[in-house]
Amino acid sequence: MTKTFSPSEAAFSVFELVKRQPQFVMRYAMLSAGVMAIYMFIMVSTGAGEALQRYAALAQSEQMPTMEQVQAILGPAMPSLFFSFLMSAILSAFLTGMALRKTLHDREEGFWGLQAGPIEGRFLLATLAFVAVIFVAAFVLGFITSLIATIHMALGSLAILASIAALAWLGLRLSQFGVMGVVTGKLGLRESFEQTNGKFWRYFGAYLLWVVVTVIIGTIVQGLATIGALALGTKVGSGLPASAQEFATAGWAFYILFYGMVTGVLNLGFLCIGAYAWHQSRGDLPPPKTAL
């Protein structure tokens, strides 16, 4: 049984999915654009978007914003921001469950592959647990780093770098909780730690390669979407509509549809990496063509 995988093949495995399952990928891309539209609408209709725009304008000013100014802008919007991010997490869980069922077990259940099932519930719980673990680890490492910095500044700088590396290592070791949650029926955090054992640099290489591709393609597509929206009479430089009226324009519709669909496929690529690696570890796929 093959126990390893090629980082380069894992990084580009989404293109194999596009070739084999173009209808599924198109549905996923369209639903991703829909999720983006819902998220933006919530942000705009609750006033959270306006608060973020005011904060961005303040942050870009020549003077450093004071805590009082930041609190005056973001404080009243915190409930709206929390609600927006919560809804985004829930909607993303549906998309993730849809993608994992397809990439791991080639199943499409529910409406267009979407359903509110145990996979989605476990993924949300596991996401909260993942965030909690990283937060606690960051707090502990930050405390240790501050103690070292009081002893020696140079050692403190090294401790900061070591802390960042430790958090990256821990985050990657736990990053497969979605995949392992689906295949084991558990939260998947401990199973992710076991799955990535001895394969850190392979996962790291695959994700790093896909991040580079995502940044390049995403930047180009965002530029094209912005130009297209401008041609339709809408300026979207801020990345968020200023009002509900501005949201309901042809320019924003084009921007969300085009940019949302492409970024949906790019995000799908990250899920495909974990699914590819799992299939490879089981011997479900041919051995890697490369030894990287």
mmCIF file of C-alpha atoms in Angstrom:
data_model
loop_
_atom_site.group_PDB
_atom_site.id
_atom_site.type_symbol
_atom_site.label_atom_id
_atom_site.label_comp_id
_atom_site.label_asym_id
_atom_site.label_seq_id
_atom_site.Cartn_x
_atom_site.Cartn_y
_atom_site.Cartn_z
ATOM 1 C CA MET A 1 0.000 0.000 0.000
ATOM 2 C CA THR A 2 1.315 3.410 -0.933
ATOM 3 C CA LYS A 3 1.913 5.494 2.191
ATOM 4 C CA THR A 4 3.197 8.701 0.638
ATOM 5 C CA PHE A 5 2.177 11.158 -2.041
ATOM 6 C CA SER A 6 3.650 13.687 -4.430
ATOM 7 C CA PRO A 7 3.195 17.278 -3.218
ATOM 8 C CA SER A 8 3.039 18.610 -6.776
ATOM 9 C CA GLU A 9 0.393 16.083 -7.845
ATOM 10 C CA ALA A 10 -1.627 16.761 -4.694
ATOM 11 C CA ALA A 11 -1.402 20.526 -5.252
ATOM 12 C CA PHE A 12 -2.841 20.228 -8.766
ATOM 13 C CA SER A 13 -5.295 17.411 -8.039
ATOM 14 C CA VAL A 14 -8.232 19.818 -8.375
ATOM 15 C CA PHE A 15 -7.557 19.979 -12.114
ATOM 16 C CA GLU A 16 -8.045 16.215 -12.306
ATOM 17 C CA LEU A 17 -11.370 16.672 -10.545
ATOM 18 C CA VAL A 18 -12.328 19.390 -13.028
ATOM 19 C CA LYS A 19 -11.538 16.998 -15.871
ATOM 20 C CA ARG A 20 -13.427 14.037 -14.385
ATOM 21 C CA GLN A 21 -16.357 15.866 -12.746
ATOM 22 C CA PRO A 22 -16.893 19.183 -14.564
ATOM 23 C CA GLN A 23 -20.597 19.360 -13.630
ATOM 24 C CA PHE A 24 -19.846 18.976 -9.932
ATOM 25 C CA VAL A 25 -17.092 21.589 -10.024
ATOM 26 C CA MET A 26 -19.396 24.017 -11.847
ATOM 27 C CA ARG A 27 -22.118 23.500 -9.235
ATOM 28 C CA TYR A 28 -19.607 23.992 -6.442
ATOM 29 C CA ALA A 29 -18.307 27.188 -8.074
ATOM 30 C CA MET A 30 -21.818 28.585 -8.485
ATOM 31 C CA LEU A 31 -22.709 27.767 -4.883
ATOM 32 C CA SER A 32 -19.475 29.421 -3.746
ATOM 33 C CA ALA A 33 -20.505 32.586 -5.560
ATOM 34 C CA GLY A 34 -23.903 32.299 -3.894
ATOM 35 C CA VAL A 35 -22.300 32.043 -0.467
ATOM 36 C CA MET A 36 -20.204 35.124 -1.231
ATOM 37 C CA ALA A 37 -23.354 36.999 -2.253
ATOM 38 C CA ILE A 38 -25.177 36.006 0.951
ATOM 39 C CA TYR A 39 -22.199 36.984 3.095
ATOM 40 C CA MET A 40 -21.891 40.375 1.397
ATOM 41 C CA PHE A 41 -25.624 40.996 1.688
ATOM 42 C CA ILE A 42 -25.545 40.249 5.425
ATOM 43 C CA MET A 43 -22.524 42.500 5.888
ATOM 44 C CA VAL A 44 -24.196 45.354 4.036
ATOM 45 C CA SER A 45 -27.720 44.990 5.447
ATOM 46 C CA THR A 46 -26.518 44.826 9.077
ATOM 47 C CA GLY A 47 -24.189 47.809 8.765
ATOM 48 C CA ALA A 48 -21.060 45.736 9.366
ATOM 49 C CA GLY A 49 -19.760 46.487 5.888
ATOM 50 C CA GLU A 50 -20.025 50.227 6.371
ATOM 51 C CA ALA A 51 -18.143 49.967 9.674
ATOM 52 C CA LEU A 52 -15.329 47.994 8.020
ATOM 53 C CA GLN A 53 -15.088 50.546 5.234
ATOM 54 C CA ARG A 54 -14.872 53.409 7.738
ATOM 55 C CA TYR A 55 -12.188 51.528 9.647
ATOM 56 C CA ALA A 56 -10.238 50.835 6.431
ATOM 57 C CA ALA A 57 -10.374 54.517 5.507
ATOM 58 C CA LEU A 58 -9.186 55.445 8.991
ATOM 59 C CA ALA A 59 -6.346 52.906 8.877
ATOM 60 C CA GLN A 60 -5.149 54.325 5.549
ATOM 61 C CA SER A 61 -4.920 57.857 6.909
ATOM 62 C CA GLU A 62 -1.585 59.413 7.717
ATOM 63 C CA GLN A 63 -2.164 59.398 11.476
ATOM 64 C CA MET A 64 -2.228 56.246 13.562
ATOM 65 C CA PRO A 65 -5.823 55.522 14.681
ATOM 66 C CA THR A 66 -6.394 55.703 18.421
ATOM 67 C CA MET A 67 -8.100 52.959 20.400
ATOM 68 C CA GLU A 68 -11.008 55.312 21.033
ATOM 69 C CA GLN A 69 -11.502 55.852 17.283
ATOM 70 C CA VAL A 70 -11.317 52.132 16.542
ATOM 71 C CA GLN A 71 -13.746 51.321 19.337
ATOM 72 C CA ALA A 72 -16.140 54.043 18.208
ATOM 73 C CA ILE A 73 -16.256 52.559 14.691
ATOM 74 C CA LEU A 74 -16.084 48.801 15.306
ATOM 75 C CA GLY A 75 -17.637 48.611 18.771
ATOM 76 C CA PRO A 76 -21.281 49.120 17.720
ATOM 77 C CA ALA A 77 -20.746 46.826 14.720
ATOM 78 C CA MET A 78 -19.363 43.868 16.707
ATOM 79 C CA PRO A 79 -22.718 42.007 16.955
ATOM 80 C CA SER A 80 -23.236 42.412 13.201
ATOM 81 C CA LEU A 81 -19.666 41.319 12.461
ATOM 82 C CA PHE A 82 -20.029 38.272 14.701
ATOM 83 C CA PHE A 83 -23.327 37.327 13.049
ATOM 84 C CA SER A 84 -21.823 37.767 9.581
ATOM 85 C CA PHE A 85 -18.785 35.621 10.364
ATOM 86 C CA LEU A 86 -20.992 32.978 12.030
ATOM 87 C CA MET A 87 -23.238 32.732 8.988
ATOM 88 C CA SER A 88 -20.174 32.570 6.750
ATOM 89 C CA ALA A 89 -18.784 29.677 8.817
ATOM 90 C CA ILE A 90 -22.078 27.792 8.657
ATOM 91 C CA LEU A 91 -22.470 28.273 4.911
ATOM 92 C CA SER A 92 -18.827 27.283 4.366
ATOM 93 C CA ALA A 93 -19.447 24.101 6.358
ATOM 94 C CA PHE A 94 -22.163 23.112 3.873
ATOM 95 C CA LEU A 95 -19.786 23.684 0.959
ATOM 96 C CA THR A 96 -17.000 21.782 2.695
ATOM 97 C CA GLY A 97 -19.258 18.824 3.430
ATOM 98 C CA MET A 98 -20.370 18.792 -0.195
ATOM 99 C CA ALA A 99 -16.766 18.797 -1.438
ATOM 100 C CA LEU A 100 -15.497 16.181 1.026
ATOM 101 C CA ARG A 101 -18.293 13.719 0.257
ATOM 102 C CA LYS A 102 -17.507 14.007 -3.434
ATOM 103 C CA THR A 103 -13.703 13.954 -3.292
ATOM 104 C CA LEU A 104 -13.491 11.196 -0.673
ATOM 105 C CA HIS A 105 -16.431 8.914 -1.478
ATOM 106 C CA ASP A 106 -17.699 10.197 -4.843
ATOM 107 C CA ARG A 107 -21.140 10.865 -3.343
ATOM 108 C CA GLU A 108 -23.577 13.673 -4.005
ATOM 109 C CA GLU A 109 -26.482 13.799 -1.571
ATOM 110 C CA GLY A 110 -29.150 16.407 -1.036
ATOM 111 C CA PHE A 111 -29.751 19.483 -3.160
ATOM 112 C CA TRP A 112 -26.803 19.837 -5.555
ATOM 113 C CA GLY A 113 -24.767 17.856 -3.050
ATOM 114 C CA LEU A 114 -25.704 20.130 -0.132
ATOM 115 C CA GLN A 115 -27.277 18.770 3.023
ATOM 116 C CA ALA A 116 -27.421 19.465 6.740
ATOM 117 C CA GLY A 117 -25.981 16.230 8.056
ATOM 118 C CA PRO A 118 -23.553 14.919 10.667
ATOM 119 C CA ILE A 119 -20.571 15.739 8.451
ATOM 120 C CA GLU A 120 -21.426 19.428 8.500
ATOM 121 C CA GLY A 121 -22.111 19.427 12.242
ATOM 122 C CA ARG A 122 -18.847 17.650 13.059
ATOM 123 C CA PHE A 123 -16.929 19.988 10.775
ATOM 124 C CA LEU A 124 -18.278 23.058 12.586
ATOM 125 C CA LEU A 125 -17.430 21.573 15.996
ATOM 126 C CA ALA A 126 -13.990 20.510 14.784
ATOM 127 C CA THR A 127 -13.366 23.983 13.379
ATOM 128 C CA LEU A 128 -14.175 25.531 16.754
ATOM 129 C CA ALA A 129 -11.907 23.000 18.470
ATOM 130 C CA PHE A 130 -9.131 23.691 15.960
ATOM 131 C CA VAL A 131 -9.376 27.446 16.541
ATOM 132 C CA ALA A 132 -9.385 26.891 20.301
ATOM 133 C CA VAL A 133 -6.260 24.713 20.163
ATOM 134 C CA ILE A 134 -4.386 27.220 18.020
ATOM 135 C CA PHE A 135 -5.509 30.090 20.259
ATOM 136 C CA VAL A 136 -4.353 28.340 23.437
ATOM 137 C CA ALA A 137 -1.058 27.360 21.801
ATOM 138 C CA ALA A 138 -0.507 30.940 20.611
ATOM 139 C CA PHE A 139 -1.272 32.286 24.101
ATOM 140 C CA VAL A 140 1.161 29.878 25.782
ATOM 141 C CA LEU A 141 3.895 30.512 23.226
ATOM 142 C CA GLY A 142 3.349 34.257 23.467
ATOM 143 C CA PHE A 143 3.700 34.125 27.241
ATOM 144 C CA ILE A 144 6.900 32.096 27.003
ATOM 145 C CA THR A 145 8.275 34.398 24.309
ATOM 146 C CA SER A 146 7.598 37.496 26.416
ATOM 147 C CA LEU A 147 9.462 35.941 29.336
ATOM 148 C CA ILE A 148 12.449 35.132 27.133
ATOM 149 C CA ALA A 149 12.407 38.654 25.674
ATOM 150 C CA THR A 150 12.694 40.146 29.154
ATOM 151 C CA ILE A 151 15.865 38.116 29.661
ATOM 152 C CA HIS A 152 17.503 38.876 26.314
ATOM 153 C CA MET A 153 16.109 40.744 23.278
ATOM 154 C CA ALA A 154 17.987 38.641 20.719
ATOM 155 C CA LEU A 155 16.714 35.442 22.302
ATOM 156 C CA GLY A 156 13.248 36.973 22.302
ATOM 157 C CA SER A 157 13.440 37.528 18.553
ATOM 158 C CA LEU A 158 14.486 33.922 18.032
ATOM 159 C CA ALA A 159 11.670 32.809 20.312
ATOM 160 C CA ILE A 160 9.159 34.722 18.178
ATOM 161 C CA LEU A 161 10.378 32.964 15.022
ATOM 162 C CA ALA A 162 10.327 29.618 16.811
ATOM 163 C CA SER A 163 6.769 30.293 18.016
ATOM 164 C CA ILE A 164 5.579 31.108 14.500
ATOM 165 C CA ALA A 165 7.178 27.921 13.191
ATOM 166 C CA ALA A 166 5.619 25.888 16.017
ATOM 167 C CA LEU A 167 2.153 27.289 15.297
ATOM 168 C CA ALA A 168 2.548 26.568 11.585
ATOM 169 C CA TRP A 169 3.642 23.003 12.386
ATOM 170 C CA LEU A 170 0.712 22.445 14.750
ATOM 171 C CA GLY A 171 -1.796 24.015 12.372
ATOM 172 C CA LEU A 172 -0.692 21.849 9.485
ATOM 173 C CA ARG A 173 -0.629 18.671 11.594
ATOM 174 C CA LEU A 174 -4.267 19.333 12.544
ATOM 175 C CA SER A 175 -5.333 20.688 9.152
ATOM 176 C CA GLN A 176 -6.743 17.382 7.887
ATOM 177 C CA PHE A 177 -9.529 17.241 10.466
ATOM 178 C CA GLY A 178 -12.139 17.743 7.751
ATOM 179 C CA VAL A 179 -10.943 14.782 5.709
ATOM 180 C CA MET A 180 -10.390 12.537 8.709
ATOM 181 C CA GLY A 181 -13.708 13.543 10.232
ATOM 182 C CA VAL A 182 -15.526 12.284 7.140
ATOM 183 C CA VAL A 183 -13.652 8.977 6.876
ATOM 184 C CA THR A 184 -13.733 8.150 10.601
ATOM 185 C CA GLY A 185 -16.990 9.724 11.760
ATOM 186 C CA LYS A 186 -15.143 11.619 14.503
ATOM 187 C CA LEU A 187 -14.025 15.219 14.926
ATOM 188 C CA GLY A 188 -10.810 14.237 13.155
ATOM 189 C CA LEU A 189 -8.248 16.334 15.031
ATOM 190 C CA ARG A 190 -6.396 13.449 16.630
ATOM 191 C CA GLU A 191 -6.746 11.417 13.449
ATOM 192 C CA SER A 192 -5.327 14.332 11.434
ATOM 193 C CA PHE A 193 -2.292 14.384 13.711
ATOM 194 C CA GLU A 194 -1.764 10.687 12.977
ATOM 195 C CA GLN A 195 -2.444 11.045 9.238
ATOM 196 C CA THR A 196 0.156 13.791 8.808
ATOM 197 C CA ASN A 197 2.801 12.019 10.888
ATOM 198 C CA GLY A 198 6.019 11.864 8.889
ATOM 199 C CA LYS A 199 4.443 13.773 5.991
ATOM 200 C CA PHE A 200 4.689 17.359 7.244
ATOM 201 C CA TRP A 201 6.954 18.593 4.462
ATOM 202 C CA ARG A 202 4.862 16.884 1.793
ATOM 203 C CA TYR A 203 1.692 18.570 3.006
ATOM 204 C CA PHE A 204 3.590 21.816 3.473
ATOM 205 C CA GLY A 205 4.957 21.668 -0.074
ATOM 206 C CA ALA A 206 1.547 20.872 -1.566
ATOM 207 C CA TYR A 207 -0.212 23.689 0.262
ATOM 208 C CA LEU A 208 2.595 26.169 -0.407
ATOM 209 C CA LEU A 209 2.514 25.400 -4.118
ATOM 210 C CA TRP A 210 -1.250 25.787 -4.287
ATOM 211 C CA VAL A 211 -1.115 29.016 -2.265
ATOM 212 C CA VAL A 212 1.253 30.476 -4.858
ATOM 213 C CA VAL A 213 -1.088 29.415 -7.668
ATOM 214 C CA THR A 214 -4.095 30.777 -5.775
ATOM 215 C CA VAL A 215 -2.466 34.166 -5.169
ATOM 216 C CA ILE A 216 -1.473 34.528 -8.824
ATOM 217 C CA ILE A 217 -4.801 33.412 -10.299
ATOM 218 C CA GLY A 218 -6.836 35.187 -7.624
ATOM 219 C CA THR A 219 -5.064 38.496 -8.220
ATOM 220 C CA ILE A 220 -5.570 38.277 -11.980
ATOM 221 C CA VAL A 221 -9.230 37.279 -11.662
ATOM 222 C CA GLN A 222 -9.968 39.976 -9.096
ATOM 223 C CA GLY A 223 -8.464 42.557 -11.418
ATOM 224 C CA LEU A 224 -10.564 41.311 -14.338
ATOM 225 C CA ALA A 225 -13.699 41.225 -12.171
ATOM 226 C CA THR A 226 -13.038 44.778 -11.000
ATOM 227 C CA ILE A 227 -12.557 45.981 -14.574
ATOM 228 C CA GLY A 228 -15.738 44.210 -15.657
ATOM 229 C CA ALA A 229 -17.742 45.746 -12.825
ATOM 230 C CA LEU A 230 -16.342 49.186 -13.653
ATOM 231 C CA ALA A 231 -17.420 48.716 -17.267
ATOM 232 C CA LEU A 232 -20.919 48.119 -15.925
ATOM 233 C CA GLY A 233 -20.785 51.351 -13.954
ATOM 234 C CA THR A 234 -19.802 50.068 -10.517
ATOM 235 C CA LYS A 235 -16.579 50.790 -8.659
ATOM 236 C CA VAL A 236 -15.657 47.842 -6.435
ATOM 237 C CA GLY A 237 -12.204 48.896 -5.292
ATOM 238 C CA SER A 238 -13.199 48.614 -1.625
ATOM 239 C CA GLY A 239 -14.142 44.940 -2.034
ATOM 240 C CA LEU A 240 -17.476 45.497 -0.262
ATOM 241 C CA PRO A 241 -20.626 47.390 -1.284
ATOM 242 C CA ALA A 242 -21.271 50.586 0.633
ATOM 243 C CA SER A 243 -25.041 50.021 0.791
ATOM 244 C CA ALA A 244 -27.788 47.569 -0.080
ATOM 245 C CA GLN A 245 -28.692 49.733 -3.077
ATOM 246 C CA GLU A 246 -25.137 49.543 -4.409
ATOM 247 C CA PHE A 247 -25.119 45.791 -3.798
ATOM 248 C CA ALA A 248 -28.101 45.361 -6.122
ATOM 249 C CA THR A 249 -26.292 46.563 -9.242
ATOM 250 C CA ALA A 250 -25.147 44.774 -12.376
ATOM 251 C CA GLY A 251 -21.515 45.564 -11.577
ATOM 252 C CA TRP A 252 -21.576 43.877 -8.185
ATOM 253 C CA ALA A 253 -23.549 40.943 -9.608
ATOM 254 C CA PHE A 254 -20.858 40.403 -12.233
ATOM 255 C CA TYR A 255 -18.058 40.800 -9.688
ATOM 256 C CA ILE A 256 -19.575 38.292 -7.241
ATOM 257 C CA LEU A 257 -20.445 35.742 -9.918
ATOM 258 C CA PHE A 258 -17.099 35.853 -11.725
ATOM 259 C CA TYR A 259 -14.763 36.307 -8.786
ATOM 260 C CA GLY A 260 -16.840 34.094 -6.493
ATOM 261 C CA MET A 261 -16.885 31.144 -8.899
ATOM 262 C CA VAL A 262 -13.152 31.246 -9.567
ATOM 263 C CA THR A 263 -12.222 31.617 -5.903
ATOM 264 C CA GLY A 264 -14.608 28.757 -5.164
ATOM 265 C CA VAL A 265 -12.606 26.475 -7.436
ATOM 266 C CA LEU A 266 -9.363 27.724 -5.894
ATOM 267 C CA ASN A 267 -10.681 26.970 -2.405
ATOM 268 C CA LEU A 268 -11.784 23.549 -3.611
ATOM 269 C CA GLY A 269 -8.152 22.927 -4.503
ATOM 270 C CA PHE A 270 -7.169 23.042 -0.822
ATOM 271 C CA LEU A 271 -9.740 20.350 0.016
ATOM 272 C CA CYS A 272 -8.570 18.259 -2.920
ATOM 273 C CA ILE A 273 -5.043 18.175 -1.484
ATOM 274 C CA GLY A 274 -6.207 16.420 1.670
ATOM 275 C CA ALA A 275 -8.498 14.072 -0.240
ATOM 276 C CA TYR A 276 -5.733 13.169 -2.698
ATOM 277 C CA ALA A 277 -3.276 12.479 0.113
ATOM 278 C CA TRP A 278 -5.790 10.252 1.908
ATOM 279 C CA HIS A 279 -6.580 8.245 -1.230
ATOM 280 C CA GLN A 280 -2.872 7.889 -1.910
ATOM 281 C CA SER A 281 -2.198 6.633 1.629
ATOM 282 C CA ARG A 282 -4.835 3.904 1.120
ATOM 283 C CA GLY A 283 -3.461 2.850 -2.235
ATOM 284 C CA ASP A 284 -6.643 3.925 -4.044
ATOM 285 C CA LEU A 285 -4.594 5.858 -6.594
ATOM 286 C CA PRO A 286 -1.588 4.895 -8.726
ATOM 287 C CA PRO A 287 1.792 5.529 -7.058
ATOM 288 C CA PRO A 288 3.058 9.120 -7.399
ATOM 289 C CA LYS A 289 4.693 9.854 -10.700
ATOM 290 C CA THR A 290 7.355 11.887 -8.943
ATOM 291 C CA ALA A 291 9.403 11.209 -5.832
ATOM 292 C CA LEU A 292 9.076 14.754 -4.462
#
